[in-house]
Amino acid sequence: MIIGSTIHRLPSCSSTNDVAMALAREGAEEGTIVIAAEQTAGRGTKGREWHSPAWKGLYASVILRPQQRDLSLLPVIAGIAAVEAIQKAAGIDVRLKWPNDIVRGRRKLGGILCESSWSGSSPTFAVLGIGINVSQRRGDFPPELRTRATSLRLAGWKAANPAALETSLWTRLDVWYGAFENGEAVAIVSAFESYLSIPIGKLIKVVTEGAVLAGVLAGIDTRARLILTDARGEHRLPPAEILDVKSPPAGRRKQGEAEHAPGD
Ligand code: BTN
């Protein structure tokens, strides 16, 4: 097993991604993990903050030295590993929202932040940061997140122990990183699609470069782009935000398929 060959446990740090990037630059071996009880400057995607109170969540970053040149499926394998680890350790069904969110119903439970360093067109290393809300109660979230975020405790996991999640996470990540390095992109995409919170076939709206595109969710491709179809054909979208979801008009629904909301 590569993932978890070395584990650095920190009581507190700015961001485990920052520490892991620095260790990787100094030559840390593939599979090295940095895990912190607290982050004082946890980072999310798009420059957002990742709220990381002490002992309430799992905040970890894994150093990888991929042979593959296209890293777009790395956040995807982290999401798949997180869903499977949560199912195994906590028995809680969580889903993925493209591109990087781990969700329970309509609420965000975790996220992935993948950063990399390059030499020409080859990656020298990548850092896969994973944040999962574990034992927060509603009041532990800042007011602006209370209606949008959740934790495994709030989802019903009584033990709510970040440490109990770790081993399953490293094991599942090891399996899926092996698949990634073996070029098993189709199997990775298929697993990701099976864990989507918004089922394939739903009508969605996506914000891309200032424009809003509406169409039917057809899946993701092997470069982690969302495939959306509309009257003009097929669009393959780079990471963007899914705004809205509806079932197709009744005539286009499969028999027995009920209308339901995102993540239901
Ligand atoms: C997101 O959904 O915006 C991504 C959140 C990623 C948070 C994790 S916590 C561990 C690692 N260190 C960070 O600073 N961020 C990632």
PDB file of N, CA and C in Angstrom, residues 112-159:
ATOM      1  N   ILE A 112     -12.811  18.490  -1.896  1.00  0.00           N
ATOM      2  CA  ILE A 112     -11.487  18.064  -2.350  1.00  0.00           C
ATOM      3  C   ILE A 112     -10.766  19.267  -2.954  1.00  0.00           C
ATOM      4  N   LEU A 113      -9.499  19.426  -2.599  1.00  0.00           N
ATOM      5  CA  LEU A 113      -8.676  20.483  -3.203  1.00  0.00           C
ATOM      6  C   LEU A 113      -7.391  19.845  -3.714  1.00  0.00           C
ATOM      7  N   CYS A 114      -7.254  19.767  -5.045  1.00  0.00           N
ATOM      8  CA  CYS A 114      -6.083  19.116  -5.651  1.00  0.00           C
ATOM      9  C   CYS A 114      -5.155  20.196  -6.215  1.00  0.00           C
ATOM     10  N   GLU A 115      -3.902  20.157  -5.794  1.00  0.00           N
ATOM     11  CA  GLU A 115      -2.923  21.131  -6.290  1.00  0.00           C
ATOM     12  C   GLU A 115      -1.711  20.364  -6.818  1.00  0.00           C
ATOM     13  N   SER A 116      -0.990  20.959  -7.772  1.00  0.00           N
ATOM     14  CA  SER A 116       0.115  20.203  -8.358  1.00  0.00           C
ATOM     15  C   SER A 116       1.255  21.119  -8.765  1.00  0.00           C
ATOM     16  N   SER A 117       2.410  20.497  -8.955  1.00  0.00           N
ATOM     17  CA  SER A 117       3.604  21.215  -9.384  1.00  0.00           C
ATOM     18  C   SER A 117       4.095  20.532 -10.658  1.00  0.00           C
ATOM     19  N   TRP A 118       4.546  21.325 -11.624  1.00  0.00           N
ATOM     20  CA  TRP A 118       4.852  20.778 -12.952  1.00  0.00           C
ATOM     21  C   TRP A 118       6.271  21.113 -13.377  1.00  0.00           C
ATOM     22  N   SER A 119       6.835  20.208 -14.175  1.00  0.00           N
ATOM     23  CA  SER A 119       8.084  20.495 -14.870  1.00  0.00           C
ATOM     24  C   SER A 119       7.748  20.326 -16.354  1.00  0.00           C
ATOM     25  N   GLY A 120       7.606  21.418 -17.050  1.00  0.00           N
ATOM     26  CA  GLY A 120       7.119  21.360 -18.433  1.00  0.00           C
ATOM     27  C   GLY A 120       5.720  20.774 -18.443  1.00  0.00           C
ATOM     28  N   SER A 121       5.523  19.718 -19.232  1.00  0.00           N
ATOM     29  CA  SER A 121       4.166  19.144 -19.318  1.00  0.00           C
ATOM     30  C   SER A 121       4.010  17.906 -18.426  1.00  0.00           C
ATOM     31  N   SER A 122       4.988  17.683 -17.528  1.00  0.00           N
ATOM     32  CA  SER A 122       4.879  16.521 -16.626  1.00  0.00           C
ATOM     33  C   SER A 122       4.727  16.983 -15.181  1.00  0.00           C
ATOM     34  N   PRO A 123       3.822  16.335 -14.448  1.00  0.00           N
ATOM     35  CA  PRO A 123       3.693  16.718 -13.032  1.00  0.00           C
ATOM     36  C   PRO A 123       4.890  16.201 -12.233  1.00  0.00           C
ATOM     37  N   THR A 124       5.425  17.042 -11.349  1.00  0.00           N
ATOM     38  CA  THR A 124       6.477  16.541 -10.446  1.00  0.00           C
ATOM     39  C   THR A 124       5.823  15.951  -9.192  1.00  0.00           C
ATOM     40  N   PHE A 125       4.738  16.570  -8.764  1.00  0.00           N
ATOM     41  CA  PHE A 125       3.946  15.986  -7.682  1.00  0.00           C
ATOM     42  C   PHE A 125       2.557  16.609  -7.664  1.00  0.00           C
ATOM     43  N   ALA A 126       1.668  15.938  -6.949  1.00  0.00           N
ATOM     44  CA  ALA A 126       0.326  16.491  -6.727  1.00  0.00           C
ATOM     45  C   ALA A 126      -0.004  16.316  -5.247  1.00  0.00           C
ATOM     46  N   VAL A 127      -0.802  17.213  -4.740  1.00  0.00           N
ATOM     47  CA  VAL A 127      -1.276  17.107  -3.356  1.00  0.00           C
ATOM     48  C   VAL A 127      -2.799  17.067  -3.403  1.00  0.00           C
ATOM     49  N   LEU A 128      -3.315  15.996  -2.830  1.00  0.00           N
ATOM     50  CA  LEU A 128      -4.757  15.792  -2.826  1.00  0.00           C
ATOM     51  C   LEU A 128      -5.258  16.098  -1.414  1.00  0.00           C
ATOM     52  N   GLY A 129      -5.938  17.227  -1.263  1.00  0.00           N
ATOM     53  CA  GLY A 129      -6.448  17.635   0.057  1.00  0.00           C
ATOM     54  C   GLY A 129      -7.906  17.222   0.204  1.00  0.00           C
ATOM     55  N   ILE A 130      -8.209  16.607   1.336  1.00  0.00           N
ATOM     56  CA  ILE A 130      -9.570  16.117   1.569  1.00  0.00           C
ATOM     57  C   ILE A 130     -10.059  16.672   2.912  1.00  0.00           C
ATOM     58  N   GLY A 131     -11.208  17.308   2.880  1.00  0.00           N
ATOM     59  CA  GLY A 131     -11.816  17.819   4.111  1.00  0.00           C
ATOM     60  C   GLY A 131     -13.196  17.209   4.288  1.00  0.00           C
ATOM     61  N   ILE A 132     -13.440  16.613   5.458  1.00  0.00           N
ATOM     62  CA  ILE A 132     -14.762  16.015   5.726  1.00  0.00           C
ATOM     63  C   ILE A 132     -15.250  16.524   7.085  1.00  0.00           C
ATOM     64  N   ASN A 133     -16.454  17.053   7.107  1.00  0.00           N
ATOM     65  CA  ASN A 133     -17.052  17.491   8.371  1.00  0.00           C
ATOM     66  C   ASN A 133     -17.510  16.248   9.126  1.00  0.00           C
ATOM     67  N   VAL A 134     -16.990  16.060  10.340  1.00  0.00           N
ATOM     68  CA  VAL A 134     -17.282  14.814  11.046  1.00  0.00           C
ATOM     69  C   VAL A 134     -18.185  15.037  12.260  1.00  0.00           C
ATOM     70  N   SER A 135     -17.720  15.829  13.245  1.00  0.00           N
ATOM     71  CA  SER A 135     -18.488  15.836  14.504  1.00  0.00           C
ATOM     72  C   SER A 135     -19.129  17.187  14.813  1.00  0.00           C
ATOM     73  N   GLN A 136     -19.187  18.066  13.842  1.00  0.00           N
ATOM     74  CA  GLN A 136     -19.830  19.371  14.082  1.00  0.00           C
ATOM     75  C   GLN A 136     -21.309  19.193  14.442  1.00  0.00           C
ATOM     76  N   ARG A 137     -21.744  20.013  15.408  1.00  0.00           N
ATOM     77  CA  ARG A 137     -23.179  20.190  15.628  1.00  0.00           C
ATOM     78  C   ARG A 137     -23.552  21.460  14.864  1.00  0.00           C
ATOM     79  N   ARG A 138     -24.843  21.672  14.704  1.00  0.00           N
ATOM     80  CA  ARG A 138     -25.280  22.808  13.864  1.00  0.00           C
ATOM     81  C   ARG A 138     -24.565  24.112  14.265  1.00  0.00           C
ATOM     82  N   GLY A 139     -24.476  24.371  15.595  1.00  0.00           N
ATOM     83  CA  GLY A 139     -23.902  25.634  16.079  1.00  0.00           C
ATOM     84  C   GLY A 139     -22.401  25.745  15.874  1.00  0.00           C
ATOM     85  N   ASP A 140     -21.736  24.643  15.524  1.00  0.00           N
ATOM     86  CA  ASP A 140     -20.287  24.711  15.278  1.00  0.00           C
ATOM     87  C   ASP A 140     -19.966  25.340  13.933  1.00  0.00           C
ATOM     88  N   PHE A 141     -20.952  25.393  13.033  1.00  0.00           N
ATOM     89  CA  PHE A 141     -20.705  26.021  11.735  1.00  0.00           C
ATOM     90  C   PHE A 141     -20.941  27.526  11.846  1.00  0.00           C
ATOM     91  N   PRO A 142     -20.169  28.341  11.117  1.00  0.00           N
ATOM     92  CA  PRO A 142     -20.466  29.772  11.103  1.00  0.00           C
ATOM     93  C   PRO A 142     -21.886  29.992  10.557  1.00  0.00           C
ATOM     94  N   PRO A 143     -22.568  31.051  10.999  1.00  0.00           N
ATOM     95  CA  PRO A 143     -23.977  31.245  10.626  1.00  0.00           C
ATOM     96  C   PRO A 143     -24.237  31.114   9.129  1.00  0.00           C
ATOM     97  N   GLU A 144     -23.310  31.616   8.307  1.00  0.00           N
ATOM     98  CA  GLU A 144     -23.561  31.603   6.858  1.00  0.00           C
ATOM     99  C   GLU A 144     -23.517  30.188   6.276  1.00  0.00           C
ATOM    100  N   LEU A 145     -22.945  29.228   7.034  1.00  0.00           N
ATOM    101  CA  LEU A 145     -22.872  27.852   6.511  1.00  0.00           C
ATOM    102  C   LEU A 145     -23.973  26.950   7.076  1.00  0.00           C
ATOM    103  N   ARG A 146     -24.685  27.450   8.106  1.00  0.00           N
ATOM    104  CA  ARG A 146     -25.580  26.550   8.844  1.00  0.00           C
ATOM    105  C   ARG A 146     -26.670  25.911   8.001  1.00  0.00           C
ATOM    106  N   THR A 147     -27.137  26.607   6.980  1.00  0.00           N
ATOM    107  CA  THR A 147     -28.200  26.014   6.165  1.00  0.00           C
ATOM    108  C   THR A 147     -27.642  25.212   4.996  1.00  0.00           C
ATOM    109  N   ARG A 148     -26.314  25.287   4.792  1.00  0.00           N
ATOM    110  CA  ARG A 148     -25.739  24.649   3.593  1.00  0.00           C
ATOM    111  C   ARG A 148     -24.800  23.494   3.911  1.00  0.00           C
ATOM    112  N   ALA A 149     -24.312  23.439   5.192  1.00  0.00           N
ATOM    113  CA  ALA A 149     -23.308  22.424   5.525  1.00  0.00           C
ATOM    114  C   ALA A 149     -23.902  21.375   6.461  1.00  0.00           C
ATOM    115  N   THR A 150     -23.273  20.217   6.467  1.00  0.00           N
ATOM    116  CA  THR A 150     -23.652  19.196   7.442  1.00  0.00           C
ATOM    117  C   THR A 150     -22.405  18.409   7.837  1.00  0.00           C
ATOM    118  N   SER A 151     -22.578  17.509   8.811  1.00  0.00           N
ATOM    119  CA  SER A 151     -21.458  16.691   9.286  1.00  0.00           C
ATOM    120  C   SER A 151     -21.950  15.252   9.404  1.00  0.00           C
ATOM    121  N   LEU A 152     -21.012  14.332   9.597  1.00  0.00           N
ATOM    122  CA  LEU A 152     -21.419  12.928   9.759  1.00  0.00           C
ATOM    123  C   LEU A 152     -22.189  12.741  11.061  1.00  0.00           C
ATOM    124  N   ARG A 153     -21.882  13.558  12.084  1.00  0.00           N
ATOM    125  CA  ARG A 153     -22.673  13.465  13.321  1.00  0.00           C
ATOM    126  C   ARG A 153     -24.125  13.858  13.048  1.00  0.00           C
ATOM    127  N   LEU A 154     -24.287  14.979  12.329  1.00  0.00           N
ATOM    128  CA  LEU A 154     -25.646  15.436  12.024  1.00  0.00           C
ATOM    129  C   LEU A 154     -26.377  14.440  11.122  1.00  0.00           C
ATOM    130  N   ALA A 155     -25.592  13.673  10.366  1.00  0.00           N
ATOM    131  CA  ALA A 155     -26.205  12.666   9.479  1.00  0.00           C
ATOM    132  C   ALA A 155     -26.498  11.367  10.223  1.00  0.00           C
ATOM    133  N   GLY A 156     -26.119  11.313  11.525  1.00  0.00           N
ATOM    134  CA  GLY A 156     -26.508  10.147  12.323  1.00  0.00           C
ATOM    135  C   GLY A 156     -25.382   9.252  12.798  1.00  0.00           C
ATOM    136  N   TRP A 157     -24.105   9.645  12.537  1.00  0.00           N
ATOM    137  CA  TRP A 157     -22.998   8.794  12.990  1.00  0.00           C
ATOM    138  C   TRP A 157     -22.678   9.144  14.445  1.00  0.00           C
ATOM    139  N   LYS A 158     -23.084   8.253  15.355  1.00  0.00           N
ATOM    140  CA  LYS A 158     -22.941   8.560  16.786  1.00  0.00           C
ATOM    141  C   LYS A 158     -21.476   8.648  17.205  1.00  0.00           C
ATOM    142  N   ALA A 159     -20.613   7.761  16.671  1.00  0.00           N
ATOM    143  CA  ALA A 159     -19.197   7.770  17.081  1.00  0.00           C
ATOM    144  C   ALA A 159     -18.511   9.067  16.625  1.00  0.00           C
TER     145      ALA A 159
END
